[in-house]
Amino acid sequence: IIVKEGTQLGGYNTDARGFVRSLVDKLRENNGELKGSYVVMFGAGGVAKPLAYLLAEHGIRKLQIINRTGSKAADLADEIRKKYGIEAYGNDETVIRGMALNLHLRASPQVIINATDKGSDGKLVEYAAFAETINTNNSDSMTNLRELFRHHPRLILADVAMTKRGKTRTLELAE
């Protein structure tokens, strides 16, 4: 959105705000709320960064950020932890399988968000967010998704990516 402020033009991205608003509505439908929740987010750039800040502003309890570049996820988590005082961690995508298969042993996430370009139009169109970007991505993603939904049937899985075909690979596999 471009807004004229006096003699200057200001630009604002509302993607994260609209996404969080719809997430809050969905959580209410499931008798839950964003405040105090545990969120796992795939991605640390693009819309993921403002989304992480906005989630923290809404009072989430814990944020796990997973990104292909682990240092980018760790840096964003560190910023969030310092600014909002919440539990925030960042790792590279090699932890996905262990994280997904072991979440039932720890506090369960209420929301998992794909804020990567995996599964969207482009070079990663055939990949889902629930596994490394390698040739076994789809079968690994299915294994991880089965385990997640078996242990957390009310888990909300959301994807911020837009595709020409309507659904990302992540959402196709989750269904």
mmCIF file of N, CA and C in Angstrom, residues 41 44 63-67 69-78 81 87-93 95:
data_model
loop_
_atom_site.group_PDB
_atom_site.id
_atom_site.type_symbol
_atom_site.label_atom_id
_atom_site.label_comp_id
_atom_site.label_asym_id
_atom_site.label_seq_id
_atom_site.Cartn_x
_atom_site.Cartn_y
_atom_site.Cartn_z
ATOM 1 N N MET A 41 7.503 -21.806 12.098
ATOM 2 C CA MET A 41 7.454 -21.105 10.819
ATOM 3 C C MET A 41 8.625 -21.522 9.943
ATOM 4 N N ALA A 44 12.611 -17.373 6.648
ATOM 5 C CA ALA A 44 13.153 -16.284 7.459
ATOM 6 C C ALA A 44 13.367 -15.014 6.631
ATOM 7 N N LEU A 63 8.367 -19.438 19.267
ATOM 8 C CA LEU A 63 8.491 -19.413 17.815
ATOM 9 C C LEU A 63 9.709 -20.213 17.402
ATOM 10 N N GLN A 64 9.491 -21.207 16.576
ATOM 11 C CA GLN A 64 10.576 -22.000 16.001
ATOM 12 C C GLN A 64 10.653 -21.626 14.526
ATOM 13 N N ILE A 65 11.782 -21.081 14.083
ATOM 14 C CA ILE A 65 11.968 -20.664 12.695
ATOM 15 C C ILE A 65 12.933 -21.629 12.030
ATOM 16 N N ILE A 66 12.516 -22.166 10.893
ATOM 17 C CA ILE A 66 13.343 -23.111 10.147
ATOM 18 C C ILE A 66 13.510 -22.563 8.733
ATOM 19 N N ASN A 67 14.747 -22.506 8.268
ATOM 20 C CA ASN A 67 15.038 -21.910 6.975
ATOM 21 C C ASN A 67 16.135 -22.712 6.281
ATOM 22 N N THR A 69 18.717 -21.525 4.984
ATOM 23 C CA THR A 69 19.938 -20.945 5.542
ATOM 24 C C THR A 69 19.725 -20.789 7.049
ATOM 25 N N GLY A 70 20.320 -21.668 7.801
ATOM 26 C CA GLY A 70 20.103 -21.698 9.239
ATOM 27 C C GLY A 70 20.505 -20.433 9.954
ATOM 28 N N SER A 71 21.595 -19.787 9.506
ATOM 29 C CA SER A 71 22.046 -18.566 10.178
ATOM 30 C C SER A 71 21.014 -17.450 10.040
ATOM 31 N N LYS A 72 20.309 -17.409 8.927
ATOM 32 C CA LYS A 72 19.256 -16.396 8.735
ATOM 33 C C LYS A 72 18.111 -16.639 9.718
ATOM 34 N N ALA A 73 17.740 -17.895 9.914
ATOM 35 C CA ALA A 73 16.691 -18.245 10.885
ATOM 36 C C ALA A 73 17.138 -17.909 12.298
ATOM 37 N N ALA A 74 18.386 -18.232 12.622
ATOM 38 C CA ALA A 74 18.917 -17.964 13.966
ATOM 39 C C ALA A 74 18.973 -16.462 14.240
ATOM 40 N N ASP A 75 19.368 -15.684 13.240
ATOM 41 C CA ASP A 75 19.437 -14.227 13.413
ATOM 42 C C ASP A 75 18.051 -13.634 13.657
ATOM 43 N N LEU A 76 17.066 -14.069 12.885
ATOM 44 C CA LEU A 76 15.703 -13.567 13.067
ATOM 45 C C LEU A 76 15.163 -13.970 14.436
ATOM 46 N N ALA A 77 15.396 -15.211 14.830
ATOM 47 C CA ALA A 77 14.944 -15.681 16.145
ATOM 48 C C ALA A 77 15.593 -14.867 17.254
ATOM 49 N N ASP A 78 16.860 -14.552 17.105
ATOM 50 C CA ASP A 78 17.572 -13.754 18.103
ATOM 51 C C ASP A 78 16.965 -12.354 18.211
ATOM 52 N N ARG A 81 13.606 -12.729 20.009
ATOM 53 C CA ARG A 81 13.815 -13.041 21.426
ATOM 54 C C ARG A 81 14.219 -11.784 22.205
ATOM 55 N N GLU A 87 10.318 -17.185 23.784
ATOM 56 C CA GLU A 87 11.184 -18.262 23.330
ATOM 57 C C GLU A 87 11.193 -18.230 21.805
ATOM 58 N N ALA A 88 12.358 -18.088 21.211
ATOM 59 C CA ALA A 88 12.465 -18.080 19.754
ATOM 60 C C ALA A 88 13.765 -18.773 19.369
ATOM 61 N N TYR A 89 13.668 -19.692 18.430
ATOM 62 C CA TYR A 89 14.807 -20.486 18.000
ATOM 63 C C TYR A 89 14.852 -20.522 16.485
ATOM 64 N N GLY A 90 16.046 -20.604 15.926
ATOM 65 C CA GLY A 90 16.203 -20.700 14.477
ATOM 66 C C GLY A 90 17.156 -21.814 14.111
ATOM 67 N N ASN A 91 16.778 -22.599 13.106
ATOM 68 C CA ASN A 91 17.599 -23.717 12.644
ATOM 69 C C ASN A 91 17.524 -23.840 11.128
ATOM 70 N N ASP A 92 18.445 -24.633 10.574
ATOM 71 C CA ASP A 92 18.362 -24.899 9.140
ATOM 72 C C ASP A 92 17.417 -26.071 8.894
ATOM 73 N N GLU A 93 17.077 -26.293 7.637
ATOM 74 C CA GLU A 93 16.041 -27.275 7.305
ATOM 75 C C GLU A 93 16.434 -28.721 7.572
ATOM 76 N N VAL A 95 16.884 -29.975 10.310
ATOM 77 C CA VAL A 95 16.240 -30.395 11.563
ATOM 78 C C VAL A 95 14.765 -30.754 11.378
#
